[in-house]
């Protein structure tokens, strides 16, 4: 397998393999996302039939428009022309921008921890697995695994295989970074200077 294979490729290929072997049956999705509960919490509704923007509980929403309502979380100042004259939905004032959490920063943080403490984490993991608490946890996980149906087990196996591939990718990336660092600093040891 190439060093440049992405985790999404591994997941996609594994899902295809499960379909080909018949482990995933029917056209049922692997993951169903129903956002109706979250959509109900939105503060505004857009009546697509009448082109009106209402507050969630506005009494001026026509009964015939109930099936044409879309949940709206935020309205802008330019949408005021669509505002219902009865409930008068108003845009929320602009909040100062906050520093967003960058997923790339999280990945580099994980790489940093793995790079600095990988050996220690591996040793601690082995010790924990052999301890009485680790053995109990292992038995509980195995019991849960046996208790799920074949479809859920297949999906879980795909996730675990993806995590394993991610660990391999992180190790290769760490090796490549260390080798590049050693070459830059003039190390001539065949093992990368370790």
mmCIF file with all atom_site columns, C-alpha atoms in Angstrom:
data_model
loop_
_atom_site.group_PDB
_atom_site.id
_atom_site.type_symbol
_atom_site.label_atom_id
_atom_site.label_alt_id
_atom_site.label_comp_id
_atom_site.label_asym_id
_atom_site.label_entity_id
_atom_site.label_seq_id
_atom_site.pdbx_PDB_ins_code
_atom_site.Cartn_x
_atom_site.Cartn_y
_atom_site.Cartn_z
_atom_site.occupancy
_atom_site.B_iso_or_equiv
_atom_site.pdbx_formal_charge
_atom_site.auth_seq_id
_atom_site.auth_comp_id
_atom_site.auth_asym_id
_atom_site.auth_atom_id
_atom_site.pdbx_PDB_model_num
ATOM 1   C CA . UNK A 1 1   ? 0.000   0.000  0.000  1.00 0.00 ? 1   UNK A CA 1
ATOM 2   C CA . UNK A 1 2   ? 1.329   3.431  -0.911 1.00 0.00 ? 2   UNK A CA 1
ATOM 3   C CA . UNK A 1 3   ? 2.501   5.855  1.772  1.00 0.00 ? 3   UNK A CA 1
ATOM 4   C CA . UNK A 1 4   ? 0.217   8.480  0.290  1.00 0.00 ? 4   UNK A CA 1
ATOM 5   C CA . UNK A 1 5   ? -3.061  6.568  0.742  1.00 0.00 ? 5   UNK A CA 1
ATOM 6   C CA . UNK A 1 6   ? -5.564  8.648  2.664  1.00 0.00 ? 6   UNK A CA 1
ATOM 7   C CA . UNK A 1 7   ? -7.689  7.290  5.500  1.00 0.00 ? 7   UNK A CA 1
ATOM 8   C CA . UNK A 1 8   ? -10.830 8.074  3.475  1.00 0.00 ? 8   UNK A CA 1
ATOM 9   C CA . UNK A 1 9   ? -9.495  5.824  0.690  1.00 0.00 ? 9   UNK A CA 1
ATOM 10  C CA . UNK A 1 10  ? -8.987  2.974  3.145  1.00 0.00 ? 10  UNK A CA 1
ATOM 11  C CA . UNK A 1 11  ? -12.511 3.412  4.534  1.00 0.00 ? 11  UNK A CA 1
ATOM 12  C CA . UNK A 1 12  ? -14.006 3.584  1.025  1.00 0.00 ? 12  UNK A CA 1
ATOM 13  C CA . UNK A 1 13  ? -12.178 0.474  -0.161 1.00 0.00 ? 13  UNK A CA 1
ATOM 14  C CA . UNK A 1 14  ? -13.132 -1.443 2.975  1.00 0.00 ? 14  UNK A CA 1
ATOM 15  C CA . UNK A 1 15  ? -16.804 -0.510 2.556  1.00 0.00 ? 15  UNK A CA 1
ATOM 16  C CA . UNK A 1 16  ? -16.659 -1.630 -1.099 1.00 0.00 ? 16  UNK A CA 1
ATOM 17  C CA . UNK A 1 17  ? -15.114 -4.911 -0.002 1.00 0.00 ? 17  UNK A CA 1
ATOM 18  C CA . UNK A 1 18  ? -17.875 -5.418 2.585  1.00 0.00 ? 18  UNK A CA 1
ATOM 19  C CA . UNK A 1 19  ? -20.516 -4.790 -0.092 1.00 0.00 ? 19  UNK A CA 1
ATOM 20  C CA . UNK A 1 20  ? -18.857 -7.231 -2.526 1.00 0.00 ? 20  UNK A CA 1
ATOM 21  C CA . UNK A 1 21  ? -18.650 -9.990 0.083  1.00 0.00 ? 21  UNK A CA 1
ATOM 22  C CA . UNK A 1 22  ? -22.286 -9.460 1.074  1.00 0.00 ? 22  UNK A CA 1
ATOM 23  C CA . UNK A 1 23  ? -21.447 -8.344 4.619  1.00 0.00 ? 23  UNK A CA 1
ATOM 24  C CA . UNK A 1 24  ? -23.466 -5.154 4.059  1.00 0.00 ? 24  UNK A CA 1
ATOM 25  C CA . UNK A 1 25  ? -26.900 -6.051 2.785  1.00 0.00 ? 25  UNK A CA 1
ATOM 26  C CA . UNK A 1 26  ? -29.524 -3.904 1.131  1.00 0.00 ? 26  UNK A CA 1
ATOM 27  C CA . UNK A 1 27  ? -29.466 -0.258 0.277  1.00 0.00 ? 27  UNK A CA 1
ATOM 28  C CA . UNK A 1 28  ? -29.735 0.909  3.880  1.00 0.00 ? 28  UNK A CA 1
ATOM 29  C CA . UNK A 1 29  ? -27.195 3.645  4.677  1.00 0.00 ? 29  UNK A CA 1
ATOM 30  C CA . UNK A 1 30  ? -24.273 2.990  7.026  1.00 0.00 ? 30  UNK A CA 1
ATOM 31  C CA . UNK A 1 31  ? -25.151 6.111  8.977  1.00 0.00 ? 31  UNK A CA 1
ATOM 32  C CA . UNK A 1 32  ? -28.519 7.835  9.063  1.00 0.00 ? 32  UNK A CA 1
ATOM 33  C CA . UNK A 1 33  ? -28.599 11.505 9.927  1.00 0.00 ? 33  UNK A CA 1
ATOM 34  C CA . UNK A 1 34  ? -31.990 12.930 10.830 1.00 0.00 ? 34  UNK A CA 1
ATOM 35  C CA . UNK A 1 35  ? -31.708 16.578 11.762 1.00 0.00 ? 35  UNK A CA 1
ATOM 36  C CA . UNK A 1 36  ? -35.411 17.213 12.408 1.00 0.00 ? 36  UNK A CA 1
ATOM 37  C CA . UNK A 1 37  ? -34.911 17.513 16.195 1.00 0.00 ? 37  UNK A CA 1
ATOM 38  C CA . UNK A 1 38  ? -32.111 20.051 15.734 1.00 0.00 ? 38  UNK A CA 1
ATOM 39  C CA . UNK A 1 39  ? -34.050 21.925 13.028 1.00 0.00 ? 39  UNK A CA 1
ATOM 40  C CA . UNK A 1 40  ? -36.997 22.300 15.394 1.00 0.00 ? 40  UNK A CA 1
ATOM 41  C CA . UNK A 1 41  ? -34.781 24.314 17.760 1.00 0.00 ? 41  UNK A CA 1
ATOM 42  C CA . UNK A 1 42  ? -33.996 26.965 15.126 1.00 0.00 ? 42  UNK A CA 1
ATOM 43  C CA . UNK A 1 43  ? -35.432 30.382 16.096 1.00 0.00 ? 43  UNK A CA 1
ATOM 44  C CA . UNK A 1 44  ? -36.808 31.321 12.651 1.00 0.00 ? 44  UNK A CA 1
ATOM 45  C CA . UNK A 1 45  ? -38.872 29.756 9.857  1.00 0.00 ? 45  UNK A CA 1
ATOM 46  C CA . UNK A 1 46  ? -38.820 30.676 6.186  1.00 0.00 ? 46  UNK A CA 1
ATOM 47  C CA . UNK A 1 47  ? -42.163 30.248 4.456  1.00 0.00 ? 47  UNK A CA 1
ATOM 48  C CA . UNK A 1 48  ? -40.893 29.268 1.005  1.00 0.00 ? 48  UNK A CA 1
ATOM 49  C CA . UNK A 1 49  ? -44.405 29.400 -0.471 1.00 0.00 ? 49  UNK A CA 1
ATOM 50  C CA . UNK A 1 50  ? -45.051 33.025 0.528  1.00 0.00 ? 50  UNK A CA 1
ATOM 51  C CA . UNK A 1 51  ? -41.435 34.219 0.709  1.00 0.00 ? 51  UNK A CA 1
ATOM 52  C CA . UNK A 1 52  ? -41.817 35.358 4.337  1.00 0.00 ? 52  UNK A CA 1
ATOM 53  C CA . UNK A 1 53  ? -39.427 35.015 7.247  1.00 0.00 ? 53  UNK A CA 1
ATOM 54  C CA . UNK A 1 54  ? -41.110 34.357 10.610 1.00 0.00 ? 54  UNK A CA 1
ATOM 55  C CA . UNK A 1 55  ? -40.167 33.749 14.200 1.00 0.00 ? 55  UNK A CA 1
ATOM 56  C CA . UNK A 1 56  ? -40.581 30.094 15.132 1.00 0.00 ? 56  UNK A CA 1
ATOM 57  C CA . UNK A 1 57  ? -43.956 30.432 16.886 1.00 0.00 ? 57  UNK A CA 1
ATOM 58  C CA . UNK A 1 58  ? -45.464 33.205 14.746 1.00 0.00 ? 58  UNK A CA 1
ATOM 59  C CA . UNK A 1 59  ? -49.270 32.955 14.476 1.00 0.00 ? 59  UNK A CA 1
ATOM 60  C CA . UNK A 1 60  ? -49.230 34.665 11.091 1.00 0.00 ? 60  UNK A CA 1
ATOM 61  C CA . UNK A 1 61  ? -47.787 31.578 9.356  1.00 0.00 ? 61  UNK A CA 1
ATOM 62  C CA . UNK A 1 62  ? -50.588 30.331 7.086  1.00 0.00 ? 62  UNK A CA 1
ATOM 63  C CA . UNK A 1 63  ? -51.780 26.781 7.771  1.00 0.00 ? 63  UNK A CA 1
ATOM 64  C CA . UNK A 1 64  ? -51.246 25.921 4.097  1.00 0.00 ? 64  UNK A CA 1
ATOM 65  C CA . UNK A 1 65  ? -47.566 26.871 4.349  1.00 0.00 ? 65  UNK A CA 1
ATOM 66  C CA . UNK A 1 66  ? -46.690 24.399 7.131  1.00 0.00 ? 66  UNK A CA 1
ATOM 67  C CA . UNK A 1 67  ? -45.186 21.921 4.662  1.00 0.00 ? 67  UNK A CA 1
ATOM 68  C CA . UNK A 1 68  ? -43.136 24.668 2.988  1.00 0.00 ? 68  UNK A CA 1
ATOM 69  C CA . UNK A 1 69  ? -41.359 25.886 6.132  1.00 0.00 ? 69  UNK A CA 1
ATOM 70  C CA . UNK A 1 70  ? -37.584 25.750 6.419  1.00 0.00 ? 70  UNK A CA 1
ATOM 71  C CA . UNK A 1 71  ? -35.741 26.178 9.693  1.00 0.00 ? 71  UNK A CA 1
ATOM 72  C CA . UNK A 1 72  ? -33.385 29.151 9.785  1.00 0.00 ? 72  UNK A CA 1
ATOM 73  C CA . UNK A 1 73  ? -30.801 29.641 12.510 1.00 0.00 ? 73  UNK A CA 1
ATOM 74  C CA . UNK A 1 74  ? -29.511 33.069 11.637 1.00 0.00 ? 74  UNK A CA 1
ATOM 75  C CA . UNK A 1 75  ? -30.819 35.933 9.549  1.00 0.00 ? 75  UNK A CA 1
ATOM 76  C CA . UNK A 1 76  ? -28.830 38.760 8.082  1.00 0.00 ? 76  UNK A CA 1
ATOM 77  C CA . UNK A 1 77  ? -29.660 42.456 7.759  1.00 0.00 ? 77  UNK A CA 1
ATOM 78  C CA . UNK A 1 78  ? -30.210 41.989 4.013  1.00 0.00 ? 78  UNK A CA 1
ATOM 79  C CA . UNK A 1 79  ? -33.069 39.549 4.714  1.00 0.00 ? 79  UNK A CA 1
ATOM 80  C CA . UNK A 1 80  ? -35.168 42.141 6.556  1.00 0.00 ? 80  UNK A CA 1
ATOM 81  C CA . UNK A 1 81  ? -37.270 42.735 3.462  1.00 0.00 ? 81  UNK A CA 1
ATOM 82  C CA . UNK A 1 82  ? -38.639 39.179 3.921  1.00 0.00 ? 82  UNK A CA 1
ATOM 83  C CA . UNK A 1 83  ? -39.535 39.768 7.589  1.00 0.00 ? 83  UNK A CA 1
ATOM 84  C CA . UNK A 1 84  ? -43.081 39.088 8.727  1.00 0.00 ? 84  UNK A CA 1
ATOM 85  C CA . UNK A 1 85  ? -44.785 42.399 9.708  1.00 0.00 ? 85  UNK A CA 1
ATOM 86  C CA . UNK A 1 86  ? -46.491 40.705 12.675 1.00 0.00 ? 86  UNK A CA 1
ATOM 87  C CA . UNK A 1 87  ? -43.592 38.945 14.484 1.00 0.00 ? 87  UNK A CA 1
ATOM 88  C CA . UNK A 1 88  ? -40.794 41.150 13.083 1.00 0.00 ? 88  UNK A CA 1
ATOM 89  C CA . UNK A 1 89  ? -37.819 38.753 13.234 1.00 0.00 ? 89  UNK A CA 1
ATOM 90  C CA . UNK A 1 90  ? -34.590 40.664 13.781 1.00 0.00 ? 90  UNK A CA 1
ATOM 91  C CA . UNK A 1 91  ? -31.020 39.598 13.031 1.00 0.00 ? 91  UNK A CA 1
ATOM 92  C CA . UNK A 1 92  ? -28.802 39.006 16.018 1.00 0.00 ? 92  UNK A CA 1
ATOM 93  C CA . UNK A 1 93  ? -26.080 41.603 16.586 1.00 0.00 ? 93  UNK A CA 1
ATOM 94  C CA . UNK A 1 94  ? -22.681 40.656 15.202 1.00 0.00 ? 94  UNK A CA 1
ATOM 95  C CA . UNK A 1 95  ? -20.422 39.001 17.762 1.00 0.00 ? 95  UNK A CA 1
ATOM 96  C CA . UNK A 1 96  ? -16.686 39.611 17.714 1.00 0.00 ? 96  UNK A CA 1
ATOM 97  C CA . UNK A 1 97  ? -14.908 36.806 15.862 1.00 0.00 ? 97  UNK A CA 1
ATOM 98  C CA . UNK A 1 98  ? -13.489 34.142 18.127 1.00 0.00 ? 98  UNK A CA 1
ATOM 99  C CA . UNK A 1 99  ? -10.446 32.095 17.392 1.00 0.00 ? 99  UNK A CA 1
ATOM 100 C CA . UNK A 1 100 ? -11.795 28.992 15.754 1.00 0.00 ? 100 UNK A CA 1
ATOM 101 C CA . UNK A 1 101 ? -10.347 25.646 16.613 1.00 0.00 ? 101 UNK A CA 1
ATOM 102 C CA . UNK A 1 102 ? -8.353  24.529 13.635 1.00 0.00 ? 102 UNK A CA 1
ATOM 103 C CA . UNK A 1 103 ? -8.426  20.785 12.917 1.00 0.00 ? 103 UNK A CA 1
ATOM 104 C CA . UNK A 1 104 ? -4.916  21.020 11.457 1.00 0.00 ? 104 UNK A CA 1
ATOM 105 C CA . UNK A 1 105 ? -3.670  22.372 14.794 1.00 0.00 ? 105 UNK A CA 1
ATOM 106 C CA . UNK A 1 106 ? -5.286  19.397 16.542 1.00 0.00 ? 106 UNK A CA 1
ATOM 107 C CA . UNK A 1 107 ? -3.600  16.977 14.155 1.00 0.00 ? 107 UNK A CA 1
ATOM 108 C CA . UNK A 1 108 ? -0.204  18.606 14.752 1.00 0.00 ? 108 UNK A CA 1
ATOM 109 C CA . UNK A 1 109 ? -0.897  18.456 18.493 1.00 0.00 ? 109 UNK A CA 1
ATOM 110 C CA . UNK A 1 110 ? -1.555  14.712 18.272 1.00 0.00 ? 110 UNK A CA 1
ATOM 111 C CA . UNK A 1 111 ? 1.573   14.252 16.151 1.00 0.00 ? 111 UNK A CA 1
ATOM 112 C CA . UNK A 1 112 ? 3.574   16.214 18.705 1.00 0.00 ? 112 UNK A CA 1
ATOM 113 C CA . UNK A 1 113 ? 2.328   14.069 21.602 1.00 0.00 ? 113 UNK A CA 1
ATOM 114 C CA . UNK A 1 114 ? 2.954   10.854 19.637 1.00 0.00 ? 114 UNK A CA 1
ATOM 115 C CA . UNK A 1 115 ? 6.409   12.087 18.657 1.00 0.00 ? 115 UNK A CA 1
ATOM 116 C CA . UNK A 1 116 ? 7.403   13.078 22.199 1.00 0.00 ? 116 UNK A CA 1
ATOM 117 C CA . UNK A 1 117 ? 5.680   10.364 24.214 1.00 0.00 ? 117 UNK A CA 1
ATOM 118 C CA . UNK A 1 118 ? 5.021   7.528  21.727 1.00 0.00 ? 118 UNK A CA 1
ATOM 119 C CA . UNK A 1 119 ? 7.292   5.038  23.452 1.00 0.00 ? 119 UNK A CA 1
ATOM 120 C CA . UNK A 1 120 ? 5.979   5.924  26.900 1.00 0.00 ? 120 UNK A CA 1
ATOM 121 C CA . UNK A 1 121 ? 2.351   5.714  25.729 1.00 0.00 ? 121 UNK A CA 1
ATOM 122 C CA . UNK A 1 122 ? 2.965   2.309  24.153 1.00 0.00 ? 122 UNK A CA 1
ATOM 123 C CA . UNK A 1 123 ? 4.594   0.986  27.347 1.00 0.00 ? 123 UNK A CA 1
ATOM 124 C CA . UNK A 1 124 ? 1.814   2.418  29.535 1.00 0.00 ? 124 UNK A CA 1
ATOM 125 C CA . UNK A 1 125 ? -0.792  0.870  27.214 1.00 0.00 ? 125 UNK A CA 1
ATOM 126 C CA . UNK A 1 126 ? 0.847   -2.553 27.508 1.00 0.00 ? 126 UNK A CA 1
ATOM 127 C CA . UNK A 1 127 ? 1.058   -2.229 31.305 1.00 0.00 ? 127 UNK A CA 1
ATOM 128 C CA . UNK A 1 128 ? -2.570  -1.113 31.533 1.00 0.00 ? 128 UNK A CA 1
ATOM 129 C CA . UNK A 1 129 ? -3.782  -3.955 29.301 1.00 0.00 ? 129 UNK A CA 1
ATOM 130 C CA . UNK A 1 130 ? -2.018  -6.470 31.603 1.00 0.00 ? 130 UNK A CA 1
ATOM 131 C CA . UNK A 1 131 ? -3.357  -4.904 34.827 1.00 0.00 ? 131 UNK A CA 1
ATOM 132 C CA . UNK A 1 132 ? -6.523  -6.171 36.537 1.00 0.00 ? 132 UNK A CA 1
ATOM 133 C CA . UNK A 1 133 ? -8.432  -3.017 35.558 1.00 0.00 ? 133 UNK A CA 1
ATOM 134 C CA . UNK A 1 134 ? -7.259  -3.370 31.947 1.00 0.00 ? 134 UNK A CA 1
ATOM 135 C CA . UNK A 1 135 ? -8.324  -7.024 31.840 1.00 0.00 ? 135 UNK A CA 1
ATOM 136 C CA . UNK A 1 136 ? -11.792 -6.143 33.161 1.00 0.00 ? 136 UNK A CA 1
ATOM 137 C CA . UNK A 1 137 ? -12.125 -3.359 30.589 1.00 0.00 ? 137 UNK A CA 1
ATOM 138 C CA . UNK A 1 138 ? -10.959 -5.714 27.836 1.00 0.00 ? 138 UNK A CA 1
ATOM 139 C CA . UNK A 1 139 ? -13.568 -8.307 28.861 1.00 0.00 ? 139 UNK A CA 1
ATOM 140 C CA . UNK A 1 140 ? -16.300 -5.636 28.879 1.00 0.00 ? 140 UNK A CA 1
ATOM 141 C CA . UNK A 1 141 ? -15.322 -4.431 25.404 1.00 0.00 ? 141 UNK A CA 1
ATOM 142 C CA . UNK A 1 142 ? -15.260 -8.004 24.078 1.00 0.00 ? 142 UNK A CA 1
ATOM 143 C CA . UNK A 1 143 ? -18.710 -8.602 25.617 1.00 0.00 ? 143 UNK A CA 1
ATOM 144 C CA . UNK A 1 144 ? -20.103 -5.481 23.975 1.00 0.00 ? 144 UNK A CA 1
ATOM 145 C CA . UNK A 1 145 ? -18.535 -6.506 20.663 1.00 0.00 ? 145 UNK A CA 1
ATOM 146 C CA . UNK A 1 146 ? -20.170 -9.938 20.851 1.00 0.00 ? 146 UNK A CA 1
ATOM 147 C CA . UNK A 1 147 ? -23.508 -8.306 21.699 1.00 0.00 ? 147 UNK A CA 1
ATOM 148 C CA . UNK A 1 148 ? -23.790 -6.187 18.552 1.00 0.00 ? 148 UNK A CA 1
ATOM 149 C CA . UNK A 1 149 ? -25.210 -7.448 15.273 1.00 0.00 ? 149 UNK A CA 1
ATOM 150 C CA . UNK A 1 150 ? -23.090 -8.331 12.233 1.00 0.00 ? 150 UNK A CA 1
ATOM 151 C CA . UNK A 1 151 ? -23.766 -5.046 10.423 1.00 0.00 ? 151 UNK A CA 1
ATOM 152 C CA . UNK A 1 152 ? -22.699 -2.921 13.406 1.00 0.00 ? 152 UNK A CA 1
ATOM 153 C CA . UNK A 1 153 ? -19.658 -5.162 13.891 1.00 0.00 ? 153 UNK A CA 1
ATOM 154 C CA . UNK A 1 154 ? -18.628 -4.618 10.254 1.00 0.00 ? 154 UNK A CA 1
ATOM 155 C CA . UNK A 1 155 ? -18.926 -0.846 10.599 1.00 0.00 ? 155 UNK A CA 1
ATOM 156 C CA . UNK A 1 156 ? -16.931 -0.959 13.845 1.00 0.00 ? 156 UNK A CA 1
ATOM 157 C CA . UNK A 1 157 ? -14.264 -3.063 12.133 1.00 0.00 ? 157 UNK A CA 1
ATOM 158 C CA . UNK A 1 158 ? -14.000 -0.423 9.381  1.00 0.00 ? 158 UNK A CA 1
ATOM 159 C CA . UNK A 1 159 ? -13.539 2.311  11.991 1.00 0.00 ? 159 UNK A CA 1
ATOM 160 C CA . UNK A 1 160 ? -10.899 0.286  13.860 1.00 0.00 ? 160 UNK A CA 1
ATOM 161 C CA . UNK A 1 161 ? -9.057  -0.507 10.623 1.00 0.00 ? 161 UNK A CA 1
ATOM 162 C CA . UNK A 1 162 ? -9.108  3.199  9.791  1.00 0.00 ? 162 UNK A CA 1
ATOM 163 C CA . UNK A 1 163 ? -7.654  4.071  13.195 1.00 0.00 ? 163 UNK A CA 1
ATOM 164 C CA . UNK A 1 164 ? -4.951  1.454  12.686 1.00 0.00 ? 164 UNK A CA 1
ATOM 165 C CA . UNK A 1 165 ? -4.143  2.918  9.256  1.00 0.00 ? 165 UNK A CA 1
ATOM 166 C CA . UNK A 1 166 ? -4.032  6.388  10.847 1.00 0.00 ? 166 UNK A CA 1
ATOM 167 C CA . UNK A 1 167 ? -1.516  5.117  13.425 1.00 0.00 ? 167 UNK A CA 1
ATOM 168 C CA . UNK A 1 168 ? 0.645   3.632  10.642 1.00 0.00 ? 168 UNK A CA 1
ATOM 169 C CA . UNK A 1 169 ? 0.452   6.910  8.702  1.00 0.00 ? 169 UNK A CA 1
ATOM 170 C CA . UNK A 1 170 ? 1.423   8.921  11.783 1.00 0.00 ? 170 UNK A CA 1
ATOM 171 C CA . UNK A 1 171 ? 4.400   6.629  12.429 1.00 0.00 ? 171 UNK A CA 1
ATOM 172 C CA . UNK A 1 172 ? 5.579   6.950  8.807  1.00 0.00 ? 172 UNK A CA 1
ATOM 173 C CA . UNK A 1 173 ? 5.139   10.713 8.925  1.00 0.00 ? 173 UNK A CA 1
ATOM 174 C CA . UNK A 1 174 ? 7.094   10.858 12.173 1.00 0.00 ? 174 UNK A CA 1
ATOM 175 C CA . UNK A 1 175 ? 9.894   8.742  10.652 1.00 0.00 ? 175 UNK A CA 1
ATOM 176 C CA . UNK A 1 176 ? 10.003  10.927 7.525  1.00 0.00 ? 176 UNK A CA 1
ATOM 177 C CA . UNK A 1 177 ? 10.120  14.108 9.609  1.00 0.00 ? 177 UNK A CA 1
ATOM 178 C CA . UNK A 1 178 ? 12.872  12.727 11.830 1.00 0.00 ? 178 UNK A CA 1
ATOM 179 C CA . UNK A 1 179 ? 14.878  11.523 8.828  1.00 0.00 ? 179 UNK A CA 1
ATOM 180 C CA . UNK A 1 180 ? 14.517  14.917 7.115  1.00 0.00 ? 180 UNK A CA 1
ATOM 181 C CA . UNK A 1 181 ? 15.562  16.666 10.351 1.00 0.00 ? 181 UNK A CA 1
ATOM 182 C CA . UNK A 1 182 ? 18.585  14.376 10.742 1.00 0.00 ? 182 UNK A CA 1
ATOM 183 C CA . UNK A 1 183 ? 19.649  14.909 7.120  1.00 0.00 ? 183 UNK A CA 1
ATOM 184 C CA . UNK A 1 184 ? 19.308  18.666 7.555  1.00 0.00 ? 184 UNK A CA 1
ATOM 185 C CA . UNK A 1 185 ? 21.507  18.553 10.637 1.00 0.00 ? 185 UNK A CA 1
ATOM 186 C CA . UNK A 1 186 ? 24.128  16.399 8.883  1.00 0.00 ? 186 UNK A CA 1
ATOM 187 C CA . UNK A 1 187 ? 23.567  13.097 10.670 1.00 0.00 ? 187 UNK A CA 1
ATOM 188 C CA . UNK A 1 188 ? 25.097  10.225 8.728  1.00 0.00 ? 188 UNK A CA 1
ATOM 189 C CA . UNK A 1 189 ? 23.792  7.339  10.848 1.00 0.00 ? 189 UNK A CA 1
ATOM 190 C CA . UNK A 1 190 ? 21.922  4.769  8.749  1.00 0.00 ? 190 UNK A CA 1
ATOM 191 C CA . UNK A 1 191 ? 19.136  4.492  11.321 1.00 0.00 ? 191 UNK A CA 1
ATOM 192 C CA . UNK A 1 192 ? 18.270  8.189  11.079 1.00 0.00 ? 192 UNK A CA 1
ATOM 193 C CA . UNK A 1 193 ? 20.474  9.196  13.993 1.00 0.00 ? 193 UNK A CA 1
ATOM 194 C CA . UNK A 1 194 ? 18.477  7.468  16.721 1.00 0.00 ? 194 UNK A CA 1
#
